[in-house]
Coordinates of C-alpha atoms in Angstrom, one line a residue:
X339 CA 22.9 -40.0 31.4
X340 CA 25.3 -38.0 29.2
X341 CA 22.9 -37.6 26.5
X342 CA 20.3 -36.2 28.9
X343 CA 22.8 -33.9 30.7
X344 CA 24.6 -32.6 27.6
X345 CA 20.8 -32.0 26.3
X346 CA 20.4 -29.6 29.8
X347 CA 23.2 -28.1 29.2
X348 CA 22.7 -27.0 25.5
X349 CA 18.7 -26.0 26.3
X350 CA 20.4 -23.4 28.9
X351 CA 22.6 -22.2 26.8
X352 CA 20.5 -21.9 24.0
X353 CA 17.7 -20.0 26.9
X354 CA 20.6 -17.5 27.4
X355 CA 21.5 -16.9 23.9
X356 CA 18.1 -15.9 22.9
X357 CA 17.9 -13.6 25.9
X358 CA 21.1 -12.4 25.6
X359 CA 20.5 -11.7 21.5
X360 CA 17.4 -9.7 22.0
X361 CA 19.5 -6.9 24.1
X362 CA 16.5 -4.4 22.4
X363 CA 13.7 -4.1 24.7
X364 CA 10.6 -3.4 22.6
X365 CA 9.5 -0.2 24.1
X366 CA 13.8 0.3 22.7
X367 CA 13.2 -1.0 19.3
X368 CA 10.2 1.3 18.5
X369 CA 12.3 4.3 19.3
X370 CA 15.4 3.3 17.3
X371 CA 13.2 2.7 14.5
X372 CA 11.8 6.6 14.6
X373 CA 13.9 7.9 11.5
X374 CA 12.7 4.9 9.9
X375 CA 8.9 5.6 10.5
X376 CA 9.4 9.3 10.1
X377 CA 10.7 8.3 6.2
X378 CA 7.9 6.0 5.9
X379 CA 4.6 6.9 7.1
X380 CA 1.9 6.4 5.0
X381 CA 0.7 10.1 6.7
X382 CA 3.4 11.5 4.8
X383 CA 2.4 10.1 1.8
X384 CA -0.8 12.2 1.5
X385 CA -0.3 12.9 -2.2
X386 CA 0.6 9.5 -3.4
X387 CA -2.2 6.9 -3.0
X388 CA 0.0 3.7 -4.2
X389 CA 3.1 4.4 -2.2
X390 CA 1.1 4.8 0.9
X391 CA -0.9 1.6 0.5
X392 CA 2.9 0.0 -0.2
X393 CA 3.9 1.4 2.8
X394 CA 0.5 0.7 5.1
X395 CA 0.6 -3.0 4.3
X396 CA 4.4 -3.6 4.7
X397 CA 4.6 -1.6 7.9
X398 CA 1.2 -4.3 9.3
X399 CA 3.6 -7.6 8.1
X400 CA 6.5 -5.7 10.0
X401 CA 4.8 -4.8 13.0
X402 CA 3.7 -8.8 13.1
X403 CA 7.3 -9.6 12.7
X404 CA 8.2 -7.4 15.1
X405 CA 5.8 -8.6 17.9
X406 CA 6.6 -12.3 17.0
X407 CA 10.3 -11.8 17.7
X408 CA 9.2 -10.6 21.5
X409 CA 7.1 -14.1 21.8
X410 CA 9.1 -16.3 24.3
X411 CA 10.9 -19.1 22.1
X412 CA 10.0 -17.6 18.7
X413 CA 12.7 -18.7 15.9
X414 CA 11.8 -16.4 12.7
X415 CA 13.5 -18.9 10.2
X416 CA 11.2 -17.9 7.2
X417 CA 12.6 -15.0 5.5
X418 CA 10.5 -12.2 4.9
X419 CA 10.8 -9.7 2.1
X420 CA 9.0 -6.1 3.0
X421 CA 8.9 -2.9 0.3
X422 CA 9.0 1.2 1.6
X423 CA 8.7 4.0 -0.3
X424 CA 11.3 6.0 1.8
X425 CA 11.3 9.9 2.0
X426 CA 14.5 11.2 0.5
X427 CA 16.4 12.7 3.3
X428 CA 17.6 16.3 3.7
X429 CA 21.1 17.0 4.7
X430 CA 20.7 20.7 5.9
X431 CA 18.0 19.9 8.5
X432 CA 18.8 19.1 12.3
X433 CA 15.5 18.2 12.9
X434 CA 14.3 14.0 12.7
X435 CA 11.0 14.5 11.6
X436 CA 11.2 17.9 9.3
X437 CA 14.6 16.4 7.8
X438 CA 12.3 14.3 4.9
X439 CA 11.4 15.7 2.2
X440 CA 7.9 15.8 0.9
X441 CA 8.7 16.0 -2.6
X442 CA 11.4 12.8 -3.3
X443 CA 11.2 9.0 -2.3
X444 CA 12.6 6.2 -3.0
X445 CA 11.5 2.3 -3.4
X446 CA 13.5 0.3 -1.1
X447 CA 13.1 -3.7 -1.1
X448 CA 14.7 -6.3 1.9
X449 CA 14.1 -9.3 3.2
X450 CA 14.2 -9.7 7.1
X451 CA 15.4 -12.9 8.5
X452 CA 17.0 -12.0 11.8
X453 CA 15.9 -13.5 15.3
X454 CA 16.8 -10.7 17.8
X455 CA 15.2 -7.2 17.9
X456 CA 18.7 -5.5 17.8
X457 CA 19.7 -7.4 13.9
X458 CA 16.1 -6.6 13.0
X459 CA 16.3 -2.9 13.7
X460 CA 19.8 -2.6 12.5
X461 CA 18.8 -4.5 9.2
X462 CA 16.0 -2.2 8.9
X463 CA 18.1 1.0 9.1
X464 CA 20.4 -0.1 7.4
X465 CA 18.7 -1.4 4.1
X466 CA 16.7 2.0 3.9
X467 CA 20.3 4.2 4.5
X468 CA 19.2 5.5 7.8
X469 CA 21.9 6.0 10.5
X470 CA 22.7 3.5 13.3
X471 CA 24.7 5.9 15.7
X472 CA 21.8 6.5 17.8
X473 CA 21.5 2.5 18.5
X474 CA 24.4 1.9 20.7
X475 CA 23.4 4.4 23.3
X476 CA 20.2 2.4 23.3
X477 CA 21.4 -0.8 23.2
X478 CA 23.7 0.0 26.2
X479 CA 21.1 1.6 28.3
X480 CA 18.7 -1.6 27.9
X481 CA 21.5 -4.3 29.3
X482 CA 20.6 -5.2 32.6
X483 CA 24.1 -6.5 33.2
X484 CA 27.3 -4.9 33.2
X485 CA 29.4 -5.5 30.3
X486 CA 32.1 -7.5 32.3
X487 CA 29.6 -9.8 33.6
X488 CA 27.7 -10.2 29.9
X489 CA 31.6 -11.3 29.0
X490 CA 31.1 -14.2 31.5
X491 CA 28.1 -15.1 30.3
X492 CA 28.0 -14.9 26.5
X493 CA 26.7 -17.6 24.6
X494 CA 29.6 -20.8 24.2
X495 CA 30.1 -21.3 20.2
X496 CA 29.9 -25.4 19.8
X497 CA 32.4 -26.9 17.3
X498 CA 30.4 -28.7 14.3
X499 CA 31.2 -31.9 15.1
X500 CA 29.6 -31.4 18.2
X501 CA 25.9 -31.1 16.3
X502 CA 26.8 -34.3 14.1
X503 CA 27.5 -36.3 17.3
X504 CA 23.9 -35.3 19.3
X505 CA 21.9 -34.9 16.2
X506 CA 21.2 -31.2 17.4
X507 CA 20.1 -28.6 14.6
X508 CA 23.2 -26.2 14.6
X509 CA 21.5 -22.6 14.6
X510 CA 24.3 -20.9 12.7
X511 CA 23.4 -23.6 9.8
X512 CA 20.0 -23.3 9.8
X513 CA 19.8 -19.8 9.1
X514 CA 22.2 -19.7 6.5
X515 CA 19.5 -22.4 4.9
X516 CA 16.4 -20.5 5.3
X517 CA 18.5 -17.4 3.9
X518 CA 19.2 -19.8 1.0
X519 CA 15.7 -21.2 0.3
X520 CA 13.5 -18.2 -1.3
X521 CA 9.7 -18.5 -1.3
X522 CA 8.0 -19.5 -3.7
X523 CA 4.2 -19.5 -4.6
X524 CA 3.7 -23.5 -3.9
X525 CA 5.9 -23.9 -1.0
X526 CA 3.8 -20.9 0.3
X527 CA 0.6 -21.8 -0.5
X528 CA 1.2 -25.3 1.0
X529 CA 2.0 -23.4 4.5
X530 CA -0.8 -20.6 4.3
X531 CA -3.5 -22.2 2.5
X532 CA -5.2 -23.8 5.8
X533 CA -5.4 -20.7 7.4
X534 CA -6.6 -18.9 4.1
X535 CA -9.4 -20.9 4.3
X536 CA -10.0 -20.7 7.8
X537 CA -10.9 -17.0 7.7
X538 CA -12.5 -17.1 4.8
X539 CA -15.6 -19.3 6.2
X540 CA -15.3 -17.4 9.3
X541 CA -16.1 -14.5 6.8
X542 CA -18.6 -15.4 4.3
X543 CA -21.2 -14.7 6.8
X544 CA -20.1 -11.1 7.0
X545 CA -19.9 -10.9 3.3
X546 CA -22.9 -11.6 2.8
X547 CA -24.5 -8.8 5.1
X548 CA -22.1 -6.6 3.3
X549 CA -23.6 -7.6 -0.2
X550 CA -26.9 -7.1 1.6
X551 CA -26.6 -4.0 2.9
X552 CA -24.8 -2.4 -0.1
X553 CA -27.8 -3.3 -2.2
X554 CA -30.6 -1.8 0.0
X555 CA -28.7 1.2 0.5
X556 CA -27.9 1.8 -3.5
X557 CA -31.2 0.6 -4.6
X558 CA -32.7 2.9 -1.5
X559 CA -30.6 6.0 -2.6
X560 CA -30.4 5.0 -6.0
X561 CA -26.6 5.3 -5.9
X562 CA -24.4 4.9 -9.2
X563 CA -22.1 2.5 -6.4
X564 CA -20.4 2.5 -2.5
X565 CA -16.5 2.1 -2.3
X566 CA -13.8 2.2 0.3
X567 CA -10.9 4.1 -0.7
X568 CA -8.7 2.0 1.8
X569 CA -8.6 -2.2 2.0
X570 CA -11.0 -2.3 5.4
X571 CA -11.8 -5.5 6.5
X572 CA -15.5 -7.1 6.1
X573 CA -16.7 -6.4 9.6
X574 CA -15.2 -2.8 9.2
X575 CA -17.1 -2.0 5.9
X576 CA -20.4 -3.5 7.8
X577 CA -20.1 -0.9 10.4
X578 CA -19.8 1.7 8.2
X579 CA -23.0 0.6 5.9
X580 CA -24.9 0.5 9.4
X581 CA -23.7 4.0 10.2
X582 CA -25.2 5.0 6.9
X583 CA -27.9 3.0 7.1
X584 CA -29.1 4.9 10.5
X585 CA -28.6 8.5 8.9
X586 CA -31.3 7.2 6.4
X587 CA -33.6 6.5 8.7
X588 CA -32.7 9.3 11.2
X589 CA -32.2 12.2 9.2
X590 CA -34.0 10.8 5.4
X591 CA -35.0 14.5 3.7
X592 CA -30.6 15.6 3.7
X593 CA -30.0 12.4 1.2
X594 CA -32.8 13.6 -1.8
X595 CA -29.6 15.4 -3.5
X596 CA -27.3 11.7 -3.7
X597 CA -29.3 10.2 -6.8
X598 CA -26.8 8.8 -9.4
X599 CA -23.7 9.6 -7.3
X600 CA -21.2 7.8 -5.7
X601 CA -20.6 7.6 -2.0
X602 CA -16.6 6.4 -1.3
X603 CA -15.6 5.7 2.4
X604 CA -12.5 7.2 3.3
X605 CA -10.6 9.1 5.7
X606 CA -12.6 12.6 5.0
X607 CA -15.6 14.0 4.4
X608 CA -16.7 16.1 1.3
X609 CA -16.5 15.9 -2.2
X610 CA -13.5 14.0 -4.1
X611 CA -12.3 15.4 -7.8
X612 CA -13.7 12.6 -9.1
X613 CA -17.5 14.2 -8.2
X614 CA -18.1 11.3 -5.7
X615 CA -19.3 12.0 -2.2
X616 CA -16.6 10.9 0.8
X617 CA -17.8 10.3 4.0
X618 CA -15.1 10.2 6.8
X619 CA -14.8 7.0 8.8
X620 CA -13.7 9.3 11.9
X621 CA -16.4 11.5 11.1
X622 CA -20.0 11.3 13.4
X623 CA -23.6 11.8 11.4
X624 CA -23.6 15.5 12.2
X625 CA -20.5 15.7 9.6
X626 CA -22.2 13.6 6.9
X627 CA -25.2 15.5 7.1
X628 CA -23.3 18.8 6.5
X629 CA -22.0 17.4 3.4
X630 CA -25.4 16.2 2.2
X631 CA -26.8 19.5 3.3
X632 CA -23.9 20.9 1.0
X633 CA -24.4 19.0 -2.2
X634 CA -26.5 21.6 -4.1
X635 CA -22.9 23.9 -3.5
X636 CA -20.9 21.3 -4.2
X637 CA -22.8 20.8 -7.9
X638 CA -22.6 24.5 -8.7
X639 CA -18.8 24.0 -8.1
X640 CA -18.4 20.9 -10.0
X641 CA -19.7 22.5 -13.3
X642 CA -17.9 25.6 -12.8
X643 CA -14.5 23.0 -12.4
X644 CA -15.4 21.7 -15.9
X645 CA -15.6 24.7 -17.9
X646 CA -12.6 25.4 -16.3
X647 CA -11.0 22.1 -17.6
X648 CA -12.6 22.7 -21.3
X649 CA -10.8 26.6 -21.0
X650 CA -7.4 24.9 -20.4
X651 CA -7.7 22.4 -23.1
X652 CA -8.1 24.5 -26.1
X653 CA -5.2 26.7 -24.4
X654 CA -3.3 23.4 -24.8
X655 CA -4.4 22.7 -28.3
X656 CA -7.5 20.3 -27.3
X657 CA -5.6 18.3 -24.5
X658 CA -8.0 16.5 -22.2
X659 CA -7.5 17.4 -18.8
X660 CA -8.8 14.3 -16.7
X661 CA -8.3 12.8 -13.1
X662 CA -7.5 9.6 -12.8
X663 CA -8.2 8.0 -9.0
X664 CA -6.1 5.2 -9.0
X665 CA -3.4 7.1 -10.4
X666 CA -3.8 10.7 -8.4
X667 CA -3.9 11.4 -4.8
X668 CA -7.7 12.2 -3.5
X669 CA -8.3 15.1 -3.7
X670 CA -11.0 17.4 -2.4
X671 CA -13.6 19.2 -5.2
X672 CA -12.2 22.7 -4.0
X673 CA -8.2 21.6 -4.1
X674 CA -8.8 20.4 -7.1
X675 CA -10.5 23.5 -8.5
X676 CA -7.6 25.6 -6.6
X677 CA -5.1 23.4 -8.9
X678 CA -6.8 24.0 -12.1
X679 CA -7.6 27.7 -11.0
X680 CA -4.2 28.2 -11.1
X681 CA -2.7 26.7 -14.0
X682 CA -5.2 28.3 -16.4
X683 CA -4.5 31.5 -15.1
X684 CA -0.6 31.0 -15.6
X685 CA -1.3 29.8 -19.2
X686 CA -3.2 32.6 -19.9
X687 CA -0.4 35.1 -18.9
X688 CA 1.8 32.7 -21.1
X689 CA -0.1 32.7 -24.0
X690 CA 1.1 29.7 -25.4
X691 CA 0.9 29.1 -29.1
X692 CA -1.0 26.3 -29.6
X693 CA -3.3 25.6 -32.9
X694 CA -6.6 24.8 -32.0
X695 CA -7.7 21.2 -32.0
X696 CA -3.8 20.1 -32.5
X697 CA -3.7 17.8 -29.8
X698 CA -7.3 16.6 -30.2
X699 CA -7.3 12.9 -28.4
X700 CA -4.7 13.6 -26.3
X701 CA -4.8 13.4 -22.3
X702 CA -3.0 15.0 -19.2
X703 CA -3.5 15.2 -15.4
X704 CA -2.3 17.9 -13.1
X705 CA -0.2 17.3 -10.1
X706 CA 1.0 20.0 -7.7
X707 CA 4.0 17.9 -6.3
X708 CA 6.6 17.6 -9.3
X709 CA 8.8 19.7 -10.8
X710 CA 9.1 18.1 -14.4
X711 CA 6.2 17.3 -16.8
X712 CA 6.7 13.1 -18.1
X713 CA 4.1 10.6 -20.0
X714 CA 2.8 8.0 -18.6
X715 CA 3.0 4.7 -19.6
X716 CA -1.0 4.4 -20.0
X717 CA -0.3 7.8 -22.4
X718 CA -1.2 10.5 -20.6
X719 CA 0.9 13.6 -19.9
X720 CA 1.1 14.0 -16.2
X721 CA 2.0 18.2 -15.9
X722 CA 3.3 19.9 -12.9
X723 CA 1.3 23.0 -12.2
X724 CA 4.7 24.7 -11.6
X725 CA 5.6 23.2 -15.2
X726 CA 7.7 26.5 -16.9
X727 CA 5.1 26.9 -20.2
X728 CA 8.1 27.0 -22.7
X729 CA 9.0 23.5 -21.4
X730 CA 5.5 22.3 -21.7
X731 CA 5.2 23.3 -24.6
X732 CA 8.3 21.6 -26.0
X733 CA 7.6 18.3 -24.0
X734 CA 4.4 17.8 -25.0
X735 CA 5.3 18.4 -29.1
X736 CA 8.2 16.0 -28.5
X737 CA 6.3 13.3 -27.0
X738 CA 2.9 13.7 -28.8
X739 CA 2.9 11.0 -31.5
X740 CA 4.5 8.7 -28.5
X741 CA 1.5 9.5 -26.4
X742 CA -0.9 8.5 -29.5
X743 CA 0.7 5.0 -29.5
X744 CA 0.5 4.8 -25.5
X745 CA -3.0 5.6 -25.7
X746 CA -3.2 2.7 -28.6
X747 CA -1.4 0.0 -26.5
X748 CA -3.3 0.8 -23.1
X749 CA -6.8 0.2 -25.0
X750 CA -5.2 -3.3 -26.0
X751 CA -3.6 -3.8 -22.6
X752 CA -7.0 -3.7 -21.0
X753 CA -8.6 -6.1 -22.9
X754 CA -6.1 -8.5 -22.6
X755 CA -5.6 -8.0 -19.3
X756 CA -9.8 -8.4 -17.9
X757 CA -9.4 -11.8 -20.9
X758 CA -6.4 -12.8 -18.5
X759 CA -8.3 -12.1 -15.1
X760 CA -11.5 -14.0 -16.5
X761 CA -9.4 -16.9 -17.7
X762 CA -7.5 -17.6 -14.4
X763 CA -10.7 -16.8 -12.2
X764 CA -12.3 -19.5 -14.3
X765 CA -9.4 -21.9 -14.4
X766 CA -8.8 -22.3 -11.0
X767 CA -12.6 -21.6 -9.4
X768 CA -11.6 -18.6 -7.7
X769 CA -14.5 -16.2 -6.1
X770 CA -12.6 -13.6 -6.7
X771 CA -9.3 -12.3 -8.7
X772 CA -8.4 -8.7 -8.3
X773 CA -4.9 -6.7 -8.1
X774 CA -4.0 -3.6 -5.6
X775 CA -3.9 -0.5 -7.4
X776 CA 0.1 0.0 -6.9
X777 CA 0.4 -2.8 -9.6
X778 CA 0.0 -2.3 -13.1
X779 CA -1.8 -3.3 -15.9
X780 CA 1.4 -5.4 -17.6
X781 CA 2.9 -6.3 -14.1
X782 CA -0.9 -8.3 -13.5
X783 CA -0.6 -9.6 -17.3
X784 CA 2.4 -11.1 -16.6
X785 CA 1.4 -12.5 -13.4
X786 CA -1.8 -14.2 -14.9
X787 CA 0.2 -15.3 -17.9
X788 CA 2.4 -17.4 -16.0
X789 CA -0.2 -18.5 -12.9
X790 CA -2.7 -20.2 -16.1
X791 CA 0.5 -22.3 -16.6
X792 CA 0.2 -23.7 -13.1
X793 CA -1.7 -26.4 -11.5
X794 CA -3.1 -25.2 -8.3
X795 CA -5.8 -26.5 -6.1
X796 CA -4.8 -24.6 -3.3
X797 CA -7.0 -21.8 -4.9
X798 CA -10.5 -23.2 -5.5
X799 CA -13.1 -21.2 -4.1
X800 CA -10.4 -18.2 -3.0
X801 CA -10.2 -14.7 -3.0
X802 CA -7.0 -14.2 -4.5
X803 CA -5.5 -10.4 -4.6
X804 CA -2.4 -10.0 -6.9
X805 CA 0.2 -7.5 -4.7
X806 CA 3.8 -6.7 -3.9
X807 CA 4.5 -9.5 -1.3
X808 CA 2.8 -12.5 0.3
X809 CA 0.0 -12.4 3.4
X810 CA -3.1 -14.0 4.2
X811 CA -5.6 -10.8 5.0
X812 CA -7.9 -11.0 8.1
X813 CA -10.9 -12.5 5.8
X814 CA -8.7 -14.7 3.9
X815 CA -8.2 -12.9 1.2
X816 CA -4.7 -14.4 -0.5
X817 CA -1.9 -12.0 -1.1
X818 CA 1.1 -12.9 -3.4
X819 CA 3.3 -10.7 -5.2
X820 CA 2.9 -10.5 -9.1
X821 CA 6.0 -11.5 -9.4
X822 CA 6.0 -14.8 -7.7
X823 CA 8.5 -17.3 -8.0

């Protein structure tokens, strides 16, 4: 009879320490979080492709966090680690949302293992420097006692010998253990493989109406490829073939321009720097067809954008000026011309002194949002169009012969690295190996050089994506961070 009462007694008190814990409603957590999504918004992060998808994915793992935590009896033991690229902060604005900069960011890395809204969202603000000052009005308004009577009522704090005489879990003890135990890739797998494969048979179906209808549609437009500039799901990419698909039939004399080109899904319409044609997934037919009714335009601004880029590199000594998509944010054809328009014609007031054919074999891209010129570790220059010429000129002398053996290395880095990606896809009978584009060539090295040491089962059969953090996407692709323990 004791042992059943005592066993009440603890359940109710445990009941009102997890109501009492989450004093945050969740309508009051979104809006103490605002300076945090106002620093992180992929939105705002327009101009760099690899921090936004960083961002995108972290903020969907939070959000599930998040909503778990609200879910009556949830105990969020398993620690879990989230990355932002955070908008540097400035100190003369009033304003929450104009008070980011544009410009600056920084890479911010924490592991959430909290149980209560409140911990959550202070953790959160915390970690990324953001101030807290604005929580306690917020936590205050959302009690739905008075203070005095949440005295009464606060949780009692059991002695330890009271857990090793019932055999209860003491709460206190098992967090400080799962703050102890770090993930690592078996211990994961074991725990997420079921599911992986769950949604991957749910998905196959769908993949292979995607394959499908990505063929007909190339081999009917005679398209160089399709891509998606974002990572849609299956049944998302479908839909948007279909949508396609129907223009075709619909509407089939505006697509006799699209021979040999690419056609990238993405969040606008129009033509990308790159040449290929983007079709907005907001958009409706009657914005695709304007852009394929465009195309001839388009063309006629294309080849005036290349002569452009061959007048700026013998000004720069016969410098390559390239754009490089996975690298460069996606730009339109005309804010891309804008860019180029622009630095040529601040060369030419510079006159730089360059000899011709100096710098033959070289590369550089232009970007509009930095301040100081820097080379890449692929060897490329990357030049601000706001670069001071005196300063280009000096950076680019200094760091040419570096450049040369960057350019050497990358050639090697990318063999090894598709020998690597062919070996492990073999080794362990995956479908599929790939990487997000925010991880590099010697970050997936690495990561494949160690994984072919492993035994793993778990991964026959698997799509396996090589990222910044672990997650089982809705098709089942597998996500685990390159530099997996």
């Amino acid at each position: 009879t004791f042992y059943y009462f005592t066993r009440l007694c603890l359940e109710k008190i445990l009941l009102q320490y997890i109501l009492q814990s989450r004093s945050l409603s969740g309508a009051d957590a979104i809006n103490a979080l605002r300076p945090f999504y106002f620093a992180v918004h992929p939105d705002f992060f327009g101009q760099h492709p690899k921090e936004r998808e960083v961002n995108e994915n972290s903020l969907k793992r939070l959000n599930g966090y998040l909503e778990n935590l609200q879910k009556p009896g949830f105990r969020a033991f398993k620690p879990t680690q989230l990355t932002f690229y955070v908008r540097e902060r400035d100190p003369n604005s009033s304003n929450v949302q104009e008070s980011f900069s544009a410009s600056g960011f920084r890479a911010v890395s924490f592991t959430l293992n909290t149980r209560d809204l409140l911990s959550t969202v202070l953790d959160i603000l915390n970690s990324c420097s953001l101030s807290t000052e604005h929580i306690q009005s917020l936590n205050a308004n959302s009690q739905p006692q008075k203070e005095a009577k949440s005295t009464l009522n606060r949780p009692i704090k059991w002695d330890k010998t009271y857990y090793s005489f019932t055999g209860f879990k003491d709460p206190e003890e098992e967090l400080e253990q799962a703050q102890r135990v770090e993930t690592t890739l078996i211990s994961w797998l074991d725990d997420n493989g079921a599911s992986a494969v769950k949604k991957l048979k749910k998905s196959l179906p769908l993949r292979k109406e995607l394959e499908r209808l990505k063929f007909e549609l190339s081999h009917q437009l005679q398209l160089s490829d399709i891509r998606w500039q974002r990572s849609w799901g299956i049944a998302h990419r479908c839909s948007q073939l279909h949508s396609l698909g129907r223009l075709v039939q619909q509407r089939p004399e505006v697509l006799r321009n699209v021979k040999g080109r690419t056609v990238v899904f993405t969040d606008r319409s129009g033509m990308s720097a790159a040449g290929h044609i983007m079709l907005g997934t907001m958009d409706v037919h009657h914005h695709w067809t304007k852009i394929f009714e465009r195309l001839p335009n388009y063309y006629k601004l294309q080849k005036r954008l290349l002569f452009l880029e061959d007048r700026i590199s013998q000004l720069l000594g016969g410098i390559q000026v390239i754009y490089i998509e996975e690298l460069q944010p996606l730009l339109t054809l005309e804010e891309y011309y804008e860019t180029l328009d622009s630095f040529y014609n601040k060369l030419c007031d510079s006159r730089l002194p360059f000899h011709p054919r100096s710098l033959r074999g070289l590369q550089m891209i232009l970007e509009s949002d930095r301040y100081a010129p820097s080379l890449h570790e692929f060897g490329h220059f990357t030049i601000p169009t706001v670069c001071d010429p005196a300063t280009l000129q000096w950076f680019i002398f200094a760091k040419a012969q570096e450049a040369r053996e960057n350019l050497k290395r990358k050639e090697e880095m990318m063999i090894t690295e598709k020998e690597l990606i062919d070996t492990s896809t073999e080794k362990f009978s995956l479908d599929r190996l790939y990487k997000e584009p925010s991880v590099s060539s010697a970050q997936m090295i690495d990561c494949c050089k160690r994984l072919l040491e492993e035994s793993l089962p778990y991964l026959q059969g698997m799509h396996l994506c090589i990222s910044h953090f672990y997650s089982v996407l809705q098709d089942g692709d597998l996500c685990i961070p390159w530099n997996w323990k």
